[in-house]
């Protein structure tokens, strides 16, 4: 008996802990702290569905307990209860009520689905023939992300930069296997396919972005290989003026200039070993098939290395020395030959100096 009570106590503690932890989350990563129109709509639908489910559970449990208590056999009672076969009233009730509940859930869900799938605005143009909406082409790769701004003619990788309080439209594809593009705080995931383009939009609320420090996290939400869990990216949500300034800086970024002799050596090594895959200019005019690795034009401004390591020179040297250790299955391993320690040091010095904005 004591052992059984102990098990129930343990179960109760675990259940309460799970309930408490389910409410935890950071504003830059939690679907339960929506940071935009799309996320808020989806959150409201989740709440509605949850309330309906809770209501059904409560009603069923109440009926169940009443039936157990009221109609259980009493001591000494040997009578056979009245046998009832069918009840038109009950059958109508338990048919109509689920239909009503389904309609309550289905109508807003279907309405929201069509609203969130409406991307016609991304093709609208002004009197001068320029597209009015901001469009970003997202390309998923093993295990990194590329973000192309076709109208601005700039490309970046790993860091998606967007304006706040404005709809941002996306064309999402994949270059190798199926992935899934997901920014939990901004909206639900959408698949990135090799043989087609999916379109959708997101919006980042300015106040929510400020609370999150202007930074949200994105992930791949489709199992794609051994480093699937490490396929992260960052979203920098900027006020409109700052975003416009960033775009101009990216457009006007020239060829990177090493700031030291060591960085100069690193650039020479980079040009020999890395330039065939990587680019160091936001204006990368090569076709997608030639863009085999992340664009490094603003590498020195990033907050993480390869999405998983702290952004400092030592971690960068560790990554260059053995990328397979940190991201198994990546396509960088073994493509640039063996580098000596001094070459790695020079290369890291050069890469850490790649910046578009000071």
CSV table of C-alpha atoms in Angstrom, one decimal:
chain,number,residue,atom,x,y,z
A,1,UNK,CA,0.0,0.0,0.0
A,2,UNK,CA,2.8,2.4,0.9
A,3,UNK,CA,4.6,1.6,-2.3
A,4,UNK,CA,1.5,2.4,-4.3
A,5,UNK,CA,1.1,5.7,-2.5
A,6,UNK,CA,4.7,6.6,-3.1
A,7,UNK,CA,4.2,6.0,-6.8
A,8,UNK,CA,1.1,8.2,-6.9
A,9,UNK,CA,3.0,11.0,-5.1
A,10,UNK,CA,5.9,10.7,-7.6
A,11,UNK,CA,3.4,10.8,-10.5
A,12,UNK,CA,1.7,13.9,-8.9
A,13,UNK,CA,5.0,15.7,-8.6
A,14,UNK,CA,6.1,14.9,-12.1
A,15,UNK,CA,2.7,16.0,-13.5
A,16,UNK,CA,2.8,19.3,-11.6
A,17,UNK,CA,6.4,19.9,-12.7
A,18,UNK,CA,5.4,19.3,-16.3
A,19,UNK,CA,2.5,21.7,-16.0
A,20,UNK,CA,4.8,24.4,-14.5
A,21,UNK,CA,7.5,23.9,-17.2
A,22,UNK,CA,5.0,24.1,-20.0
A,23,UNK,CA,4.5,27.7,-19.1
A,24,UNK,CA,8.2,28.5,-19.4
A,25,UNK,CA,9.6,30.0,-22.5
A,26,UNK,CA,11.7,32.9,-23.9
A,27,UNK,CA,10.1,35.7,-26.0
A,28,UNK,CA,12.5,35.0,-28.8
A,29,UNK,CA,11.7,31.3,-29.1
A,30,UNK,CA,8.3,30.4,-27.6
A,31,UNK,CA,5.2,29.8,-29.6
A,32,UNK,CA,3.3,30.7,-26.4
A,33,UNK,CA,4.6,34.2,-26.6
A,34,UNK,CA,3.5,35.3,-30.1
A,35,UNK,CA,5.5,38.2,-31.6
A,36,UNK,CA,3.4,39.0,-34.6
A,37,UNK,CA,0.1,38.9,-36.5
A,38,UNK,CA,0.5,35.3,-37.8
A,39,UNK,CA,1.7,33.9,-34.4
A,40,UNK,CA,-1.1,35.7,-32.6
A,41,UNK,CA,-3.7,34.2,-34.9
A,42,UNK,CA,-2.3,30.7,-34.5
A,43,UNK,CA,-2.0,31.2,-30.8
A,44,UNK,CA,-5.7,32.2,-30.5
A,45,UNK,CA,-6.7,29.1,-32.4
A,46,UNK,CA,-4.7,27.0,-30.1
A,47,UNK,CA,-6.4,28.5,-27.1
A,48,UNK,CA,-9.8,28.1,-28.6
A,49,UNK,CA,-9.1,24.4,-29.4
A,50,UNK,CA,-7.8,23.8,-25.9
A,51,UNK,CA,-10.8,25.4,-24.3
A,52,UNK,CA,-13.2,23.2,-26.3
A,53,UNK,CA,-11.2,20.1,-25.4
A,54,UNK,CA,-11.1,21.0,-21.7
A,55,UNK,CA,-14.9,21.7,-21.8
A,56,UNK,CA,-15.5,18.2,-23.4
A,57,UNK,CA,-13.3,16.5,-20.8
A,58,UNK,CA,-15.0,18.2,-17.9
A,59,UNK,CA,-18.5,17.4,-19.1
A,60,UNK,CA,-17.6,13.7,-19.8
A,61,UNK,CA,-15.9,13.4,-16.4
A,62,UNK,CA,-18.9,14.9,-14.6
A,63,UNK,CA,-21.3,12.6,-16.4
A,64,UNK,CA,-19.0,9.7,-15.7
A,65,UNK,CA,-18.7,10.4,-11.9
A,66,UNK,CA,-22.5,11.0,-11.6
A,67,UNK,CA,-23.2,7.7,-13.3
A,68,UNK,CA,-20.7,5.9,-11.0
A,69,UNK,CA,-22.0,7.5,-7.7
A,70,UNK,CA,-25.7,7.6,-8.4
A,71,UNK,CA,-26.3,4.4,-10.3
A,72,UNK,CA,-23.9,2.0,-8.6
A,73,UNK,CA,-25.4,-1.1,-6.9
A,74,UNK,CA,-26.2,-0.5,-3.2
A,75,UNK,CA,-25.6,-3.1,-0.6
A,76,UNK,CA,-28.5,-5.6,-0.3
A,77,UNK,CA,-30.0,-4.3,-3.6
A,78,UNK,CA,-30.8,-7.4,-5.7
A,79,UNK,CA,-33.2,-5.7,-8.1
A,80,UNK,CA,-32.4,-5.6,-11.8
A,81,UNK,CA,-32.4,-1.9,-13.0
A,82,UNK,CA,-34.9,-0.9,-15.6
A,83,UNK,CA,-33.5,-1.8,-19.0
A,84,UNK,CA,-33.5,1.0,-21.5
A,85,UNK,CA,-32.9,0.5,-25.2
A,86,UNK,CA,-32.1,3.7,-27.0
A,87,UNK,CA,-33.2,7.3,-26.4
A,88,UNK,CA,-33.9,9.6,-29.3
A,89,UNK,CA,-33.4,12.7,-27.1
A,90,UNK,CA,-29.9,11.6,-25.9
A,91,UNK,CA,-28.9,10.5,-29.5
A,92,UNK,CA,-29.9,13.9,-30.8
A,93,UNK,CA,-28.0,15.7,-28.0
A,94,UNK,CA,-24.8,13.8,-28.4
A,95,UNK,CA,-24.9,14.3,-32.1
A,96,UNK,CA,-25.8,18.0,-32.2
A,97,UNK,CA,-23.4,19.2,-29.5
A,98,UNK,CA,-20.2,17.8,-31.2
A,99,UNK,CA,-21.4,19.4,-34.5
A,100,UNK,CA,-21.8,22.7,-32.8
A,101,UNK,CA,-18.3,22.4,-31.2
A,102,UNK,CA,-16.8,21.5,-34.5
A,103,UNK,CA,-18.3,24.5,-36.2
A,104,UNK,CA,-17.1,26.8,-33.4
A,105,UNK,CA,-13.6,25.5,-34.1
A,106,UNK,CA,-13.8,25.0,-37.8
A,107,UNK,CA,-15.1,28.4,-38.9
A,108,UNK,CA,-12.3,30.5,-37.4
A,109,UNK,CA,-9.7,27.9,-38.4
A,110,UNK,CA,-10.7,27.8,-42.0
A,111,UNK,CA,-11.0,31.6,-42.1
A,112,UNK,CA,-7.6,32.1,-40.6
A,113,UNK,CA,-6.1,29.4,-43.0
A,114,UNK,CA,-7.2,31.3,-46.1
A,115,UNK,CA,-6.2,34.7,-44.6
A,116,UNK,CA,-2.7,33.5,-43.7
A,117,UNK,CA,-2.3,31.8,-47.1
A,118,UNK,CA,-3.1,35.0,-49.0
A,119,UNK,CA,0.2,36.1,-50.6
A,120,UNK,CA,-1.2,38.1,-53.6
A,121,UNK,CA,0.2,41.3,-52.1
A,122,UNK,CA,3.8,40.1,-52.8
A,123,UNK,CA,3.2,40.6,-56.5
A,124,UNK,CA,1.7,44.1,-56.4
A,125,UNK,CA,3.8,46.8,-58.0
A,126,UNK,CA,3.7,50.6,-57.8
A,127,UNK,CA,3.4,53.1,-60.6
A,128,UNK,CA,7.1,52.8,-61.3
A,129,UNK,CA,6.9,49.0,-61.6
A,130,UNK,CA,8.6,48.4,-58.3
A,131,UNK,CA,7.3,45.7,-56.0
A,132,UNK,CA,5.6,47.2,-53.0
A,133,UNK,CA,6.1,44.3,-50.5
A,134,UNK,CA,9.3,43.1,-49.0
A,135,UNK,CA,10.1,39.6,-50.4
A,136,UNK,CA,12.8,37.3,-49.1
A,137,UNK,CA,13.8,34.1,-50.9
A,138,UNK,CA,14.8,31.5,-48.3
A,139,UNK,CA,16.9,28.5,-49.4
A,140,UNK,CA,17.5,25.7,-47.0
A,141,UNK,CA,20.8,23.7,-47.2
A,142,UNK,CA,22.5,21.0,-45.2
A,143,UNK,CA,22.9,22.6,-42.5
A,144,UNK,CA,22.6,26.3,-43.2
A,145,UNK,CA,20.2,28.9,-44.5
A,146,UNK,CA,20.5,31.5,-47.2
A,147,UNK,CA,18.4,34.6,-47.4
A,148,UNK,CA,18.2,36.5,-50.7
A,149,UNK,CA,16.5,39.9,-51.0
A,150,UNK,CA,15.8,39.8,-54.8
A,151,UNK,CA,14.5,43.4,-55.2
A,152,UNK,CA,17.4,44.8,-53.1
A,153,UNK,CA,19.9,42.4,-54.9
A,154,UNK,CA,21.6,41.3,-51.7
A,155,UNK,CA,22.2,38.0,-50.1
A,156,UNK,CA,23.1,36.9,-46.6
A,157,UNK,CA,23.3,33.7,-44.7
A,158,UNK,CA,22.3,32.5,-41.2
A,159,UNK,CA,21.0,35.9,-40.1
A,160,UNK,CA,17.6,36.9,-41.5
A,161,UNK,CA,17.1,40.7,-41.1
A,162,UNK,CA,13.6,42.0,-41.3
A,163,UNK,CA,11.7,45.2,-40.5
A,164,UNK,CA,9.1,45.3,-37.7
A,165,UNK,CA,5.4,46.2,-38.0
A,166,UNK,CA,5.4,45.2,-41.7
A,167,UNK,CA,4.5,42.0,-43.5
A,168,UNK,CA,7.5,40.2,-44.9
A,169,UNK,CA,6.8,37.7,-47.7
A,170,UNK,CA,8.8,34.6,-48.2
A,171,UNK,CA,9.5,32.2,-51.1
A,172,UNK,CA,11.0,29.0,-49.5
A,173,UNK,CA,12.8,26.2,-51.2
A,174,UNK,CA,15.5,23.7,-50.5
A,175,UNK,CA,18.7,22.8,-52.4
A,176,UNK,CA,19.3,19.2,-51.3
A,177,UNK,CA,16.7,17.5,-49.1
A,178,UNK,CA,13.4,18.5,-47.5
A,179,UNK,CA,13.7,21.0,-44.6
A,180,UNK,CA,11.2,23.1,-42.7
A,181,UNK,CA,11.4,26.8,-42.0
A,182,UNK,CA,10.2,27.8,-38.6
A,183,UNK,CA,10.4,30.9,-36.4
A,184,UNK,CA,8.5,29.8,-33.3
A,185,UNK,CA,7.7,33.3,-32.0
A,186,UNK,CA,6.6,34.6,-35.4
A,187,UNK,CA,4.5,31.8,-36.8
A,188,UNK,CA,4.1,28.1,-37.7
A,189,UNK,CA,6.5,26.1,-39.8
A,190,UNK,CA,6.4,25.7,-43.5
A,191,UNK,CA,8.2,23.0,-45.6
A,192,UNK,CA,11.0,23.9,-47.9
A,193,UNK,CA,11.0,21.5,-50.9
A,194,UNK,CA,13.5,20.7,-53.6
A,195,UNK,CA,10.9,20.6,-56.4
A,196,UNK,CA,8.7,23.5,-55.5
A,197,UNK,CA,8.3,26.9,-53.9
A,198,UNK,CA,6.1,27.6,-50.9
A,199,UNK,CA,4.9,31.1,-50.2
A,200,UNK,CA,3.8,32.7,-47.0
A,201,UNK,CA,4.2,35.9,-44.9
A,202,UNK,CA,5.1,36.8,-41.3
A,203,UNK,CA,5.0,40.0,-39.4
A,204,UNK,CA,7.1,41.0,-36.4
A,205,UNK,CA,5.6,43.2,-33.8
A,206,UNK,CA,7.8,46.2,-32.9
A,207,UNK,CA,7.1,46.1,-29.1
A,208,UNK,CA,7.5,42.3,-28.9
A,209,UNK,CA,10.8,42.6,-30.8
A,210,UNK,CA,12.0,45.2,-28.4
A,211,UNK,CA,11.2,42.9,-25.5
A,212,UNK,CA,13.2,40.1,-27.2
A,213,UNK,CA,16.2,42.4,-27.7
A,214,UNK,CA,15.5,42.6,-31.5
A,215,UNK,CA,16.5,38.9,-31.9
A,216,UNK,CA,14.4,35.8,-32.6
A,217,UNK,CA,15.6,32.3,-33.2
A,218,UNK,CA,14.6,30.1,-36.1
A,219,UNK,CA,15.1,26.4,-36.7
A,220,UNK,CA,14.7,23.6,-39.2
A,221,UNK,CA,11.6,21.6,-38.1
A,222,UNK,CA,12.0,18.6,-40.5
A,223,UNK,CA,14.4,15.8,-39.8
A,224,UNK,CA,17.0,16.2,-42.5
A,225,UNK,CA,20.2,14.5,-41.3
A,226,UNK,CA,22.6,14.0,-38.4
A,227,UNK,CA,22.9,17.7,-37.7
A,228,UNK,CA,19.2,18.6,-38.0
A,229,UNK,CA,19.0,19.8,-34.4
A,230,UNK,CA,21.9,22.2,-35.1
A,231,UNK,CA,20.4,23.8,-38.2
A,232,UNK,CA,19.5,27.1,-36.5
A,233,UNK,CA,19.4,30.7,-37.7
A,234,UNK,CA,18.9,34.1,-36.2
A,235,UNK,CA,16.3,36.7,-37.0
A,236,UNK,CA,17.2,40.4,-36.4
A,237,UNK,CA,14.0,42.4,-36.3
A,238,UNK,CA,14.8,46.1,-36.8
A,239,UNK,CA,12.7,49.2,-36.8
A,240,UNK,CA,11.9,50.3,-40.4
A,241,UNK,CA,14.6,53.1,-40.4
A,242,UNK,CA,17.3,50.8,-39.1
A,243,UNK,CA,16.3,48.1,-41.7
A,244,UNK,CA,16.5,50.6,-44.5
A,245,UNK,CA,20.0,51.7,-43.3
A,246,UNK,CA,21.1,48.0,-43.2
A,247,UNK,CA,19.9,47.4,-46.7
A,248,UNK,CA,21.8,50.5,-48.0
A,249,UNK,CA,24.9,49.4,-46.2
A,250,UNK,CA,24.6,45.9,-47.8
A,251,UNK,CA,24.1,47.4,-51.2
A,252,UNK,CA,27.1,49.7,-50.9
A,253,UNK,CA,29.4,47.1,-49.3
A,254,UNK,CA,32.6,46.9,-51.4
A,255,UNK,CA,35.3,44.3,-51.4
A,256,UNK,CA,36.5,43.5,-47.9
A,257,UNK,CA,39.8,45.1,-47.0
A,258,UNK,CA,42.0,43.3,-44.4
A,259,UNK,CA,42.9,45.4,-41.5
A,260,UNK,CA,46.3,43.8,-40.6
A,261,UNK,CA,49.1,41.8,-42.2
A,262,UNK,CA,47.7,38.6,-40.6
A,263,UNK,CA,44.3,39.3,-42.0
A,264,UNK,CA,45.9,39.9,-45.4
A,265,UNK,CA,47.5,36.5,-45.2
A,266,UNK,CA,44.1,35.1,-44.3
A,267,UNK,CA,42.5,36.6,-47.3
A,268,UNK,CA,45.1,35.0,-49.6
A,269,UNK,CA,44.4,31.6,-48.0
A,270,UNK,CA,40.6,32.2,-48.3
A,271,UNK,CA,40.9,33.1,-52.0
A,272,UNK,CA,42.8,29.9,-52.7
A,273,UNK,CA,40.9,27.5,-50.4
A,274,UNK,CA,37.4,28.9,-49.8
A,275,UNK,CA,36.3,31.3,-52.5
A,276,UNK,CA,35.0,28.6,-54.8
A,277,UNK,CA,32.2,27.9,-52.4
A,278,UNK,CA,31.8,31.0,-50.2
A,279,UNK,CA,31.2,34.6,-51.1
A,280,UNK,CA,32.3,37.7,-49.2
A,281,UNK,CA,30.1,40.2,-50.9
A,282,UNK,CA,26.3,40.7,-50.4
A,283,UNK,CA,26.0,41.3,-54.1
A,284,UNK,CA,26.6,37.7,-55.1
A,285,UNK,CA,25.5,37.4,-58.7
A,286,UNK,CA,26.2,33.7,-59.0
A,287,UNK,CA,23.3,31.3,-59.7
A,288,UNK,CA,22.0,29.2,-56.8
A,289,UNK,CA,23.7,26.1,-58.1
A,290,UNK,CA,27.1,27.9,-57.6
A,291,UNK,CA,26.3,29.2,-54.1
A,292,UNK,CA,27.5,26.1,-52.3
A,293,UNK,CA,28.2,27.5,-48.9
A,294,UNK,CA,27.1,30.4,-46.7
A,295,UNK,CA,27.7,34.0,-47.7
A,296,UNK,CA,30.3,35.4,-45.3
A,297,UNK,CA,30.0,39.1,-46.1
A,298,UNK,CA,29.0,40.1,-42.6
A,299,UNK,CA,30.5,37.1,-40.8
A,300,UNK,CA,32.2,39.4,-38.2
A,301,UNK,CA,28.8,40.7,-37.1
A,302,UNK,CA,27.1,37.4,-36.3
A,303,UNK,CA,26.3,36.2,-32.9
A,304,UNK,CA,27.2,32.5,-33.5
A,305,UNK,CA,29.6,30.5,-35.6
A,306,UNK,CA,27.9,27.8,-37.7
A,307,UNK,CA,24.8,28.5,-35.6
A,308,UNK,CA,26.2,26.5,-32.7
A,309,UNK,CA,29.5,28.0,-31.4
A,310,UNK,CA,30.2,31.2,-29.5
A,311,UNK,CA,31.3,34.0,-31.9
A,312,UNK,CA,35.0,34.4,-31.1
A,313,UNK,CA,38.3,33.7,-32.8
A,314,UNK,CA,39.2,30.6,-30.8
A,315,UNK,CA,35.9,28.9,-31.6
A,316,UNK,CA,36.2,29.8,-35.2
A,317,UNK,CA,39.6,28.2,-35.3
A,318,UNK,CA,38.1,25.1,-33.7
A,319,UNK,CA,35.4,25.0,-36.4
A,320,UNK,CA,37.9,25.4,-39.3
A,321,UNK,CA,40.1,22.7,-37.8
A,322,UNK,CA,37.3,20.1,-37.5
A,323,UNK,CA,33.8,21.1,-38.6
A,324,UNK,CA,32.7,17.5,-38.5
A,325,UNK,CA,33.1,17.5,-34.7
A,326,UNK,CA,30.5,20.2,-34.3
A,327,UNK,CA,28.1,19.5,-37.2
A,328,UNK,CA,28.3,15.9,-38.3
A,329,UNK,CA,27.4,15.4,-42.0
A,330,UNK,CA,28.2,18.9,-43.1
A,331,UNK,CA,29.4,19.5,-46.6
A,332,UNK,CA,32.4,21.6,-45.6
A,333,UNK,CA,34.5,18.8,-44.1
A,334,UNK,CA,37.4,17.8,-46.3
A,335,UNK,CA,36.9,20.4,-49.1
A,336,UNK,CA,39.8,22.7,-48.4
A,337,UNK,CA,42.6,20.3,-47.6
A,338,UNK,CA,44.8,20.3,-44.5
A,339,UNK,CA,45.6,23.7,-43.0
A,340,UNK,CA,48.6,24.4,-40.7
A,341,UNK,CA,48.0,26.1,-37.4
A,342,UNK,CA,49.3,29.5,-38.6
A,343,UNK,CA,47.1,29.3,-41.7
A,344,UNK,CA,44.1,28.7,-39.6
A,345,UNK,CA,45.0,31.6,-37.3
A,346,UNK,CA,45.4,33.9,-40.3
A,347,UNK,CA,42.1,32.7,-41.9
A,348,UNK,CA,40.2,33.2,-38.6
A,349,UNK,CA,41.7,36.7,-38.3
A,350,UNK,CA,40.4,37.6,-41.8
A,351,UNK,CA,36.9,36.1,-41.3
A,352,UNK,CA,36.4,37.9,-38.0
A,353,UNK,CA,37.1,41.2,-39.7
A,354,UNK,CA,34.3,40.7,-42.4
A,355,UNK,CA,31.8,43.4,-41.5
A,356,UNK,CA,29.3,45.5,-43.4
A,357,UNK,CA,28.2,47.7,-40.5
A,358,UNK,CA,30.6,48.9,-37.7
